[in-house]
Amino acid sequence: MSVAIYARLRAIRGAGAATMALVLLLVLSACAGPQTARFLTDASDLPFRSEVGGVPFFAQTDNFCGPATLAMAATWAGTPLTQAEAAAQVFTPGKQGTLRDDMVAAARRNGLLAVPVTDMRALFQEIADGHPVIVFQNLALDILPVWHYAVAYGYDLDRGVILLRSGLDETRATPLDTFERTWARGDHWGLVVLPAAGWPATASERAVVEAAVGLELAGHGRAAGAVYANAVQLWPEGYTAWFGLGNARYATRDYRGSAEAFRQATRLRPNDAVAWNNLAYALAGNGRLPEAREAAEQAVRLAPLGGEGPYRDTLADINALAARPAG
Amino acid sequence: MHARLMQAVCAPLAALMFVTAGPLPMAHAAMVPTEQVLRSADQATPVNVATDRERLATFLAREDVRRQMQSLGVDPSEATQRVAAMSDAEVVRVVGKLDQIPAGAGLLGTLIWAVVVIAIILLITDLLGITDVYPIGN
């Protein structure tokens, strides 16, 4: 090595070392992996290694990491979907990428139950329960991000890795710490995509009901009904689950079943006018007009101050029906 | 033309709805949708039926998101379906922000990164006098 180069190298070291150290410190401290540490000390109820079987692999083409991961997850869930078909539903040309909301919407449009997974523990629990999870990562840094979707389908705590189908790699074993940092930079966004009859291992009532509402919005009312039916089994005290079941049954003209569900909702929250309101319609659909009128009157009584309008309309509807000659 | 076509299609459909809906022609309009009970997180806050103003606001937000998707190159009918499958809360969360919200791309992003990293390495090696790519220095 010539003296000139050596001198220059030393000069750069002198000037740059402090800056480099500062930058490194900032980068590292910004994204430590506390969840993994906690998780590893408290994972006694989970198997040490787990791998979901039957997850297909579609190598990503172009910028289709979103479509590829959705196609893998949907196909695994029993709704075969190609990368190209998924791309039509989720890819946004102007961004040369895929928005997270489009992933959720597309899963719903395919009649699938799409529920968020937002922390390491839940992620591992889903995998251990046999469900692959789509994860959103920032592979690079906050200042110069590389946004990426992958499918997490396995883990091995002995080796300290999570197994991903990622980009062109059928199996990418990423160290847990590294994964957690990339996932944290992607806001811990994860999505488990299941058949409507399936059940996420970790979801809350709220998350499941939101997913079912999404299915209804996407025109899969029957699938949503199946989700609500499962939800009330798991959460017999779940007001929103019963409410959803009532609406789903009403939509399929099961008025008697709908009335039962709304009746249960009014038992759980006797002071909520909306459940009485919907109960009134369900009873009316079932031909039980006197009971329907009682429920509608109850809704008017319970309505928040100034918000009686819609409930008065309901009562008027029911009264009009009662006034109509039978037949 | 469009309006007339809509009318021609909608009038018989509406009539059909009245016939098939049986004893309850008005019911659907006044049933409170499930999404609304999700908005009140707990029992303490009673559910309010959305006011006309709120309904109009979410309707307009939907239109905005749809239009923005279209301007980002999404096929119009496809954009309509994407927005339809989103809840009101989701629509309100993203409206006006589609350009800033991150979109997963993977490989392209990595490519850009590779280019940047190579540029930085070359800059360093230039400064070290090993390479001579940039017009500066030496």
CSV table of C-alpha atoms in Angstrom, one decimal:
chain,number,residue,atom,x,y,z
A,1,MET,CA,0.0,0.0,0.0
A,2,SER,CA,1.4,3.3,-1.0
A,3,VAL,CA,2.0,6.0,1.6
A,4,ALA,CA,-0.3,8.4,-0.1
A,5,ILE,CA,-3.3,6.0,0.0
A,6,TYR,CA,-2.5,5.1,3.6
A,7,ALA,CA,-2.4,8.8,4.6
A,8,ARG,CA,-5.7,9.5,2.9
A,9,LEU,CA,-7.3,6.5,4.5
A,10,ARG,CA,-6.2,7.8,7.9
A,11,ALA,CA,-7.6,11.2,7.2
A,12,ILE,CA,-11.0,9.8,6.2
A,13,ARG,CA,-11.0,7.6,9.3
A,14,GLY,CA,-10.4,10.6,11.5
A,15,ALA,CA,-13.1,12.7,10.0
A,16,GLY,CA,-15.6,10.0,9.3
A,17,ALA,CA,-15.4,7.6,12.2
A,18,ALA,CA,-17.3,9.7,14.6
A,19,THR,CA,-20.1,10.3,12.1
A,20,MET,CA,-20.2,6.7,11.1
A,21,ALA,CA,-20.5,5.7,14.8
A,22,LEU,CA,-23.3,8.1,15.3
A,23,VAL,CA,-25.2,6.9,12.3
A,24,LEU,CA,-24.8,3.3,13.3
A,25,LEU,CA,-25.9,4.0,16.8
A,26,LEU,CA,-29.0,5.8,15.6
A,27,VAL,CA,-29.9,3.1,13.1
A,28,LEU,CA,-29.4,0.3,15.7
A,29,SER,CA,-31.2,2.0,18.6
A,30,ALA,CA,-34.1,3.0,16.4
A,31,CYS,CA,-35.0,-0.7,15.8
A,32,ALA,CA,-34.0,-3.0,18.6
A,33,GLY,CA,-36.1,-6.2,18.9
A,34,PRO,CA,-37.6,-6.2,22.3
A,35,GLN,CA,-40.6,-8.4,21.4
A,36,THR,CA,-38.3,-11.3,20.3
A,37,ALA,CA,-36.4,-11.2,23.6
A,38,ARG,CA,-39.6,-11.2,25.6
A,39,PHE,CA,-41.1,-13.8,23.4
A,40,LEU,CA,-38.2,-16.2,23.7
A,41,THR,CA,-38.3,-16.1,27.5
A,42,ASP,CA,-42.0,-16.7,27.6
A,43,ALA,CA,-42.7,-19.1,24.7
A,44,SER,CA,-43.2,-22.2,26.8
A,45,ASP,CA,-46.7,-22.9,25.4
A,46,LEU,CA,-45.5,-22.9,21.8
A,47,PRO,CA,-43.6,-25.7,20.1
A,48,PHE,CA,-39.9,-25.0,19.5
A,49,ARG,CA,-40.2,-25.3,15.8
A,50,SER,CA,-43.2,-25.3,13.6
A,51,GLU,CA,-43.8,-25.2,9.9
A,52,VAL,CA,-47.1,-24.8,8.0
A,53,GLY,CA,-47.5,-27.5,5.4
A,54,GLY,CA,-49.0,-27.1,2.0
A,55,VAL,CA,-48.0,-23.4,1.4
A,56,PRO,CA,-47.3,-23.1,-2.3
A,57,PHE,CA,-44.4,-21.0,-3.6
A,58,PHE,CA,-44.8,-18.5,-6.4
A,59,ALA,CA,-41.6,-16.7,-7.2
A,60,GLN,CA,-42.2,-13.0,-7.4
A,61,THR,CA,-42.1,-11.4,-10.9
A,62,ASP,CA,-41.6,-7.7,-11.6
A,63,ASN,CA,-42.7,-5.8,-8.4
A,64,PHE,CA,-45.4,-8.3,-7.6
A,65,CYS,CA,-44.4,-9.3,-4.1
A,66,GLY,CA,-47.9,-8.3,-3.0
A,67,PRO,CA,-49.7,-10.3,-5.7
A,68,ALA,CA,-47.3,-13.3,-5.2
A,69,THR,CA,-47.8,-13.4,-1.4
A,70,LEU,CA,-51.6,-13.0,-1.7
A,71,ALA,CA,-51.7,-15.8,-4.3
A,72,MET,CA,-49.7,-18.1,-2.1
A,73,ALA,CA,-51.9,-17.4,0.9
A,74,ALA,CA,-55.2,-17.7,-1.0
A,75,THR,CA,-54.2,-20.9,-2.7
A,76,TRP,CA,-53.1,-22.3,0.6
A,77,ALA,CA,-56.6,-21.3,2.0
A,78,GLY,CA,-58.3,-23.3,-0.7
A,79,THR,CA,-59.0,-20.5,-3.2
A,80,PRO,CA,-56.6,-21.0,-6.0
A,81,LEU,CA,-55.3,-17.7,-7.3
A,82,THR,CA,-52.5,-17.0,-9.7
A,83,GLN,CA,-50.0,-14.2,-9.3
A,84,ALA,CA,-51.4,-12.4,-12.4
A,85,GLU,CA,-55.0,-12.6,-11.1
A,86,ALA,CA,-53.9,-11.3,-7.8
A,87,ALA,CA,-52.0,-8.5,-9.5
A,88,ALA,CA,-55.1,-7.3,-11.2
A,89,GLN,CA,-56.8,-7.0,-7.8
A,90,VAL,CA,-54.0,-5.4,-5.7
A,91,PHE,CA,-51.2,-3.9,-7.8
A,92,THR,CA,-51.1,-0.1,-8.3
A,93,PRO,CA,-49.2,0.8,-11.4
A,94,GLY,CA,-48.7,4.4,-10.3
A,95,LYS,CA,-46.9,3.2,-7.2
A,96,GLN,CA,-45.2,0.2,-8.8
A,97,GLY,CA,-46.3,-1.6,-5.7
A,98,THR,CA,-49.2,-2.9,-3.6
A,99,LEU,CA,-51.0,-1.1,-0.9
A,100,ARG,CA,-51.8,-2.9,2.3
A,101,ASP,CA,-55.5,-2.0,2.2
A,102,ASP,CA,-55.7,-3.5,-1.3
A,103,MET,CA,-54.3,-6.8,0.0
A,104,VAL,CA,-57.1,-6.9,2.7
A,105,ALA,CA,-59.8,-5.9,0.2
A,106,ALA,CA,-58.7,-8.5,-2.3
A,107,ALA,CA,-58.6,-11.3,0.3
A,108,ARG,CA,-62.2,-10.4,1.1
A,109,ARG,CA,-63.2,-10.2,-2.6
A,110,ASN,CA,-62.0,-13.8,-2.9
A,111,GLY,CA,-64.3,-14.8,0.0
A,112,LEU,CA,-61.6,-15.2,2.5
A,113,LEU,CA,-61.4,-14.3,6.1
A,114,ALA,CA,-58.5,-11.7,6.4
A,115,VAL,CA,-57.5,-10.8,10.0
A,116,PRO,CA,-54.6,-8.6,11.1
A,117,VAL,CA,-51.7,-10.0,13.1
A,118,THR,CA,-49.7,-7.3,14.8
A,119,ASP,CA,-47.1,-8.7,17.2
A,120,MET,CA,-44.4,-11.3,17.3
A,121,ARG,CA,-46.2,-13.6,19.7
A,122,ALA,CA,-49.5,-13.6,17.7
A,123,LEU,CA,-47.4,-14.2,14.5
A,124,PHE,CA,-45.8,-17.3,16.0
A,125,GLN,CA,-49.0,-18.5,17.5
A,126,GLU,CA,-50.7,-18.4,14.1
A,127,ILE,CA,-47.8,-20.3,12.5
A,128,ALA,CA,-47.9,-22.9,15.3
A,129,ASP,CA,-51.7,-23.2,14.7
A,130,GLY,CA,-51.0,-24.0,11.1
A,131,HIS,CA,-51.7,-20.7,9.4
A,132,PRO,CA,-49.2,-18.9,7.2
A,133,VAL,CA,-49.1,-15.1,7.7
A,134,ILE,CA,-48.4,-12.4,5.1
A,135,VAL,CA,-46.0,-9.9,6.6
A,136,PHE,CA,-45.1,-6.4,5.4
A,137,GLN,CA,-41.4,-5.5,5.9
A,138,ASN,CA,-39.2,-2.5,5.3
A,139,LEU,CA,-36.0,-4.4,4.3
A,140,ALA,CA,-33.9,-1.2,4.3
A,141,LEU,CA,-34.0,1.9,6.4
A,142,ASP,CA,-36.6,4.4,7.3
A,143,ILE,CA,-34.9,7.1,5.3
A,144,LEU,CA,-34.6,4.9,2.2
A,145,PRO,CA,-37.2,2.2,2.5
A,146,VAL,CA,-37.6,-1.0,0.6
A,147,TRP,CA,-41.2,-2.1,1.2
A,148,HIS,CA,-41.8,-5.8,0.8
A,149,TYR,CA,-44.3,-8.5,1.4
A,150,ALA,CA,-43.4,-12.1,2.4
A,151,VAL,CA,-45.2,-15.1,3.7
A,152,ALA,CA,-44.1,-16.3,7.1
A,153,TYR,CA,-44.8,-20.0,7.2
A,154,GLY,CA,-42.5,-21.4,9.9
A,155,TYR,CA,-40.0,-20.8,12.6
A,156,ASP,CA,-37.3,-22.6,14.6
A,157,LEU,CA,-36.5,-21.2,18.0
A,158,ASP,CA,-33.3,-23.4,18.4
A,159,ARG,CA,-31.8,-21.8,15.3
A,160,GLY,CA,-33.4,-18.5,16.1
A,161,VAL,CA,-34.9,-18.1,12.6
A,162,ILE,CA,-38.3,-17.4,11.0
A,163,LEU,CA,-39.0,-19.1,7.6
A,164,LEU,CA,-40.2,-16.9,4.8
A,165,ARG,CA,-41.3,-17.3,1.3
A,166,SER,CA,-39.8,-14.1,0.0
A,167,GLY,CA,-39.3,-12.7,-3.4
A,168,LEU,CA,-37.4,-15.3,-5.4
A,169,ASP,CA,-36.6,-17.5,-2.3
A,170,GLU,CA,-38.8,-20.4,-1.6
A,171,THR,CA,-37.2,-20.7,1.8
A,172,ARG,CA,-35.5,-17.7,3.5
A,173,ALA,CA,-34.4,-18.3,7.0
A,174,THR,CA,-34.2,-14.9,8.6
A,175,PRO,CA,-32.8,-14.4,12.1
A,176,LEU,CA,-35.6,-13.4,14.5
A,177,ASP,CA,-33.9,-10.1,15.5
A,178,THR,CA,-33.4,-9.1,11.9
A,179,PHE,CA,-36.9,-10.0,11.0
A,180,GLU,CA,-38.4,-8.2,13.9
A,181,ARG,CA,-36.6,-5.0,12.9
A,182,THR,CA,-37.7,-5.2,9.3
A,183,TRP,CA,-41.2,-6.0,10.4
A,184,ALA,CA,-41.3,-3.2,13.0
A,185,ARG,CA,-40.3,-0.7,10.2
A,186,GLY,CA,-43.3,-2.1,8.3
A,187,ASP,CA,-45.5,-1.1,11.3
A,188,HIS,CA,-45.9,-4.8,12.4
A,189,TRP,CA,-48.4,-5.3,9.7
A,190,GLY,CA,-49.4,-8.9,9.2
A,191,LEU,CA,-52.4,-10.6,7.7
A,192,VAL,CA,-53.7,-14.1,8.2
A,193,VAL,CA,-55.9,-15.3,5.3
A,194,LEU,CA,-58.2,-18.2,6.0
A,195,PRO,CA,-61.2,-19.9,4.5
A,196,ALA,CA,-64.4,-18.4,5.9
A,197,ALA,CA,-65.0,-21.6,7.9
A,198,GLY,CA,-61.5,-21.3,9.4
A,199,TRP,CA,-60.5,-19.6,12.6
A,200,PRO,CA,-57.5,-17.4,13.4
A,201,ALA,CA,-55.6,-18.5,16.6
A,202,THR,CA,-55.1,-15.0,18.0
A,203,ALA,CA,-57.8,-12.6,16.7
A,204,SER,CA,-60.0,-10.5,18.9
A,205,GLU,CA,-63.8,-10.3,18.5
A,206,ARG,CA,-63.4,-6.9,17.1
A,207,ALA,CA,-60.9,-8.0,14.4
A,208,VAL,CA,-63.0,-11.0,13.4
A,209,VAL,CA,-66.2,-8.9,13.2
A,210,GLU,CA,-64.4,-6.3,11.1
A,211,ALA,CA,-63.2,-9.1,8.8
A,212,ALA,CA,-66.7,-10.4,8.5
A,213,VAL,CA,-68.1,-6.9,7.7
A,214,GLY,CA,-65.4,-6.8,5.0
A,215,LEU,CA,-66.7,-10.0,3.5
A,216,GLU,CA,-70.2,-8.5,3.4
A,217,LEU,CA,-69.0,-5.4,1.7
A,218,ALA,CA,-67.2,-7.6,-0.9
A,219,GLY,CA,-70.5,-9.4,-1.6
A,220,HIS,CA,-69.7,-12.6,0.4
A,221,GLY,CA,-72.6,-12.4,2.8
A,222,ARG,CA,-72.9,-16.1,3.2
A,223,ALA,CA,-69.3,-16.5,4.1
A,224,ALA,CA,-69.7,-13.6,6.6
A,225,GLY,CA,-72.6,-15.4,8.1
A,226,ALA,CA,-70.4,-18.5,8.7
A,227,VAL,CA,-67.8,-16.3,10.4
A,228,TYR,CA,-70.4,-14.7,12.8
A,229,ALA,CA,-71.9,-18.1,13.6
A,230,ASN,CA,-68.4,-19.2,14.7
A,231,ALA,CA,-67.8,-16.0,16.5
A,232,VAL,CA,-70.8,-16.3,18.8
A,233,GLN,CA,-69.7,-19.8,19.7
A,234,LEU,CA,-66.4,-18.5,20.8
A,235,TRP,CA,-67.6,-15.3,22.4
A,236,PRO,CA,-71.2,-16.0,23.7
A,237,GLU,CA,-71.0,-12.6,25.4
A,238,GLY,CA,-69.9,-10.8,22.2
A,239,TYR,CA,-72.4,-8.1,21.4
A,240,THR,CA,-70.9,-7.2,18.0
A,241,ALA,CA,-70.7,-10.8,17.0
A,242,TRP,CA,-74.4,-11.4,17.8
A,243,PHE,CA,-75.3,-8.1,16.1
A,244,GLY,CA,-73.4,-9.2,13.0
A,245,LEU,CA,-75.1,-12.6,13.0
A,246,GLY,CA,-78.5,-10.9,13.2
A,247,ASN,CA,-77.8,-8.7,10.2
A,248,ALA,CA,-76.3,-11.6,8.2
A,249,ARG,CA,-79.3,-13.8,8.9
A,250,TYR,CA,-81.6,-11.0,8.0
A,251,ALA,CA,-79.8,-10.5,4.7
A,252,THR,CA,-80.5,-14.2,3.8
A,253,ARG,CA,-84.1,-13.7,5.0
A,254,ASP,CA,-83.7,-16.0,8.0
A,255,TYR,CA,-85.9,-13.6,10.0
A,256,ARG,CA,-86.5,-16.0,12.8
A,257,GLY,CA,-82.8,-16.6,13.3
A,258,SER,CA,-82.1,-12.9,12.9
A,259,ALA,CA,-84.6,-12.1,15.6
A,260,GLU,CA,-82.9,-14.6,18.0
A,261,ALA,CA,-79.5,-13.1,17.4
A,262,PHE,CA,-80.7,-9.5,17.9
A,263,ARG,CA,-82.7,-10.6,21.0
A,264,GLN,CA,-79.4,-11.9,22.4
A,265,ALA,CA,-77.7,-8.6,21.5
A,266,THR,CA,-80.4,-6.7,23.5
A,267,ARG,CA,-79.8,-9.0,26.5
A,268,LEU,CA,-76.1,-8.2,26.4
A,269,ARG,CA,-76.6,-4.5,26.0
A,270,PRO,CA,-80.2,-3.7,27.1
A,271,ASN,CA,-79.6,0.0,26.8
A,272,ASP,CA,-78.4,0.1,23.2
A,273,ALA,CA,-81.2,1.4,20.9
A,274,VAL,CA,-79.7,0.0,17.7
A,275,ALA,CA,-80.1,-3.6,18.7
A,276,TRP,CA,-83.8,-3.0,19.6
A,277,ASN,CA,-84.2,-1.2,16.3
A,278,ASN,CA,-82.9,-4.1,14.2
A,279,LEU,CA,-84.7,-6.6,16.4
A,280,ALA,CA,-87.9,-4.8,15.5
A,281,TYR,CA,-87.3,-5.4,11.8
A,282,ALA,CA,-86.3,-9.0,12.3
A,283,LEU,CA,-89.5,-9.7,14.3
A,284,ALA,CA,-91.6,-7.9,11.7
A,285,GLY,CA,-90.0,-10.0,9.0
A,286,ASN,CA,-91.0,-13.0,11.0
A,287,GLY,CA,-94.6,-11.8,11.2
A,288,ARG,CA,-94.5,-11.0,14.9
A,289,LEU,CA,-95.8,-7.4,14.6
A,290,PRO,CA,-96.9,-6.8,18.2
A,291,GLU,CA,-93.4,-7.8,19.5
A,292,ALA,CA,-91.8,-5.8,16.7
A,293,ARG,CA,-93.7,-2.7,17.8
A,294,GLU,CA,-92.6,-3.2,21.4
A,295,ALA,CA,-89.0,-3.4,20.3
A,296,ALA,CA,-89.3,-0.3,18.1
A,297,GLU,CA,-90.8,1.6,21.0
A,298,GLN,CA,-88.0,0.5,23.2
A,299,ALA,CA,-85.5,1.8,20.6
A,300,VAL,CA,-87.2,5.2,20.6
A,301,ARG,CA,-87.2,5.3,24.4
A,302,LEU,CA,-83.4,4.4,24.6
A,303,ALA,CA,-82.4,6.7,21.7
A,304,PRO,CA,-79.8,9.3,22.6
A,305,LEU,CA,-81.1,12.8,23.0
A,306,GLY,CA,-81.8,14.3,19.6
A,307,GLY,CA,-81.1,11.0,17.9
A,308,GLU,CA,-84.6,9.6,18.0
A,309,GLY,CA,-85.3,10.3,14.3
A,310,PRO,CA,-84.3,7.0,12.7
A,311,TYR,CA,-86.0,5.0,15.5
A,312,ARG,CA,-89.2,6.9,15.0
A,313,ASP,CA,-89.0,6.0,11.4
A,314,THR,CA,-88.7,2.4,12.3
A,315,LEU,CA,-91.7,2.6,14.5
A,316,ALA,CA,-93.7,4.2,11.8
A,317,ASP,CA,-92.6,1.5,9.4
A,318,ILE,CA,-93.8,-1.2,11.8
A,319,ASN,CA,-97.0,0.6,12.5
A,320,ALA,CA,-97.7,0.9,8.7
A,321,LEU,CA,-97.2,-2.8,8.3
A,322,ALA,CA,-99.5,-3.5,11.2
A,323,ALA,CA,-102.1,-1.3,9.7
A,324,ARG,CA,-101.9,-3.1,6.3
A,325,PRO,CA,-104.6,-5.8,5.9
A,326,ALA,CA,-103.1,-9.3,6.1
A,327,GLY,CA,-102.4,-11.2,2.9
B,1,MET,CA,-77.9,9.1,-22.0
B,2,HIS,CA,-76.2,7.5,-19.0
B,3,ALA,CA,-78.9,8.8,-16.6
B,4,ARG,CA,-81.7,7.5,-18.9
B,5,LEU,CA,-80.0,4.1,-19.1
B,6,MET,CA,-79.7,4.0,-15.3
B,7,GLN,CA,-83.4,4.8,-15.0
B,8,ALA,CA,-84.3,2.2,-17.4
B,9,VAL,CA,-82.4,-0.4,-15.5
B,10,CYS,CA,-83.2,0.8,-12.0
B,11,ALA,CA,-86.9,1.2,-12.2
B,12,PRO,CA,-87.7,-2.4,-12.9
B,13,LEU,CA,-85.1,-3.5,-10.4
B,14,ALA,CA,-86.6,-1.3,-7.7
B,15,ALA,CA,-90.0,-2.7,-8.5
B,16,LEU,CA,-88.6,-6.2,-8.3
B,17,MET,CA,-87.2,-5.5,-4.9
B,18,PHE,CA,-90.5,-4.3,-3.7
B,19,VAL,CA,-92.1,-7.5,-4.8
B,20,THR,CA,-89.4,-9.9,-3.6
B,21,ALA,CA,-88.8,-8.2,-0.3
B,22,GLY,CA,-92.2,-9.4,0.8
B,23,PRO,CA,-93.8,-7.7,3.8
B,24,LEU,CA,-90.9,-5.3,4.4
B,25,PRO,CA,-90.2,-3.1,1.5
B,26,MET,CA,-88.5,-0.3,3.6
B,27,ALA,CA,-86.6,-2.5,5.9
B,28,HIS,CA,-83.1,-2.5,4.4
B,29,ALA,CA,-82.9,1.3,4.5
B,30,ALA,CA,-83.4,1.4,8.3
B,31,MET,CA,-81.5,-1.6,9.6
B,32,VAL,CA,-78.4,-0.4,11.3
B,33,PRO,CA,-75.3,-2.0,9.6
B,34,THR,CA,-72.9,-4.0,11.7
B,35,GLU,CA,-70.0,-1.7,10.9
B,36,GLN,CA,-71.7,1.0,13.0
B,37,VAL,CA,-71.7,-0.9,16.2
B,38,LEU,CA,-68.0,-1.5,15.8
B,39,ARG,CA,-67.5,2.3,16.1
B,40,SER,CA,-68.5,2.4,19.7
B,41,ALA,CA,-65.7,0.5,21.3
B,42,ASP,CA,-67.5,-0.4,24.6
B,43,GLN,CA,-70.8,-0.5,26.3
B,44,ALA,CA,-70.3,2.9,27.9
B,45,THR,CA,-70.6,4.8,24.6
B,46,PRO,CA,-73.9,4.1,22.9
B,47,VAL,CA,-74.0,3.5,19.2
B,48,ASN,CA,-75.3,6.4,17.2
B,49,VAL,CA,-77.0,5.9,13.9
B,50,ALA,CA,-74.9,7.8,11.3
B,51,THR,CA,-76.3,11.1,10.4
B,52,ASP,CA,-77.0,12.1,6.8
B,53,ARG,CA,-74.0,14.4,6.9
B,54,GLU,CA,-71.7,11.5,8.1
B,55,ARG,CA,-73.1,9.3,5.4
B,56,LEU,CA,-72.4,11.9,2.8
B,57,ALA,CA,-68.9,12.4,4.1
B,58,THR,CA,-68.0,8.8,3.8
B,59,PHE,CA,-69.6,8.6,0.4
B,60,LEU,CA,-67.5,11.4,-0.8
B,61,ALA,CA,-64.4,9.9,0.7
B,62,ARG,CA,-65.1,6.7,-1.2
B,63,GLU,CA,-65.3,8.7,-4.4
B,64,ASP,CA,-62.0,10.4,-3.6
B,65,VAL,CA,-60.2,7.2,-3.0
B,66,ARG,CA,-61.6,5.6,-6.1
B,67,ARG,CA,-60.5,8.6,-8.2
B,68,GLN,CA,-57.1,8.6,-6.6
B,69,MET,CA,-56.6,4.9,-7.4
B,70,GLN,CA,-57.6,5.6,-11.0
B,71,SER,CA,-55.1,8.4,-11.2
B,72,LEU,CA,-52.5,5.9,-10.0
B,73,GLY,CA,-53.2,3.8,-13.0
B,74,VAL,CA,-55.8,1.3,-11.6
B,75,ASP,CA,-58.4,0.3,-14.0
B,76,PRO,CA,-61.7,2.2,-13.3
B,77,SER,CA,-64.0,-0.8,-12.7
B,78,GLU,CA,-61.2,-2.5,-10.7
B,79,ALA,CA,-60.9,0.7,-8.6
B,80,THR,CA,-64.6,0.6,-7.9
B,81,GLN,CA,-64.4,-3.0,-6.7
B,82,ARG,CA,-61.4,-2.3,-4.5
B,83,VAL,CA,-63.1,0.6,-2.7
B,84,ALA,CA,-66.3,-1.3,-2.4
B,85,ALA,CA,-64.6,-4.0,-0.3
B,86,MET,CA,-63.2,-1.4,2.1
B,87,SER,CA,-65.1,-0.4,5.2
B,88,ASP,CA,-65.9,3.3,5.9
B,89,ALA,CA,-63.2,3.4,8.6
B,90,GLU,CA,-60.6,2.1,6.2
B,91,VAL,CA,-61.7,4.5,3.5
B,92,VAL,CA,-61.5,7.5,5.8
B,93,ARG,CA,-58.0,6.3,7.0
B,94,VAL,CA,-56.5,6.4,3.5
B,95,VAL,CA,-58.4,9.1,1.8
B,96,GLY,CA,-56.1,11.8,0.3
B,97,LYS,CA,-53.0,9.8,1.4
B,98,LEU,CA,-52.5,7.2,-1.3
B,99,ASP,CA,-49.4,8.8,-2.7
B,100,GLN,CA,-47.7,8.8,0.7
B,101,ILE,CA,-48.7,5.4,2.0
B,102,PRO,CA,-46.0,2.8,1.4
B,103,ALA,CA,-46.6,0.1,-1.2
B,104,GLY,CA,-44.7,-3.1,-1.1
B,105,ALA,CA,-42.7,-3.7,-4.3
B,106,GLY,CA,-39.7,-5.7,-3.2
B,107,LEU,CA,-37.3,-6.3,-6.1
B,108,LEU,CA,-37.4,-2.8,-7.6
B,109,GLY,CA,-36.8,-1.2,-4.3
B,110,THR,CA,-33.8,-3.5,-3.8
B,111,LEU,CA,-32.5,-2.6,-7.2
B,112,ILE,CA,-32.6,1.1,-6.3
B,113,TRP,CA,-30.8,0.3,-3.1
B,114,ALA,CA,-28.1,-1.6,-4.9
B,115,VAL,CA,-27.5,1.4,-7.2
B,116,VAL,CA,-27.3,3.7,-4.3
B,117,VAL,CA,-24.9,1.5,-2.4
B,118,ILE,CA,-22.7,1.0,-5.4
B,119,ALA,CA,-22.6,4.8,-5.9
B,120,ILE,CA,-21.5,5.2,-2.3
B,121,ILE,CA,-18.9,2.5,-2.6
B,122,LEU,CA,-17.5,4.1,-5.7
B,123,LEU,CA,-17.5,7.5,-4.0
B,124,ILE,CA,-15.4,6.0,-1.2
B,125,THR,CA,-13.0,4.2,-3.5
B,126,ASP,CA,-12.7,7.4,-5.5
B,127,LEU,CA,-11.8,9.3,-2.4
B,128,LEU,CA,-9.3,6.5,-1.5
B,129,GLY,CA,-7.8,6.9,-5.0
B,130,ILE,CA,-8.5,3.3,-5.9
B,131,THR,CA,-11.1,4.3,-8.6
B,132,ASP,CA,-11.7,7.4,-10.6
B,133,VAL,CA,-15.4,7.4,-11.5
B,134,TYR,CA,-16.5,10.8,-10.4
B,135,PRO,CA,-15.2,14.1,-11.8
B,136,ILE,CA,-14.4,15.4,-8.3
B,137,GLY,CA,-11.3,14.9,-6.3
B,138,ASN,CA,-7.8,14.1,-7.3
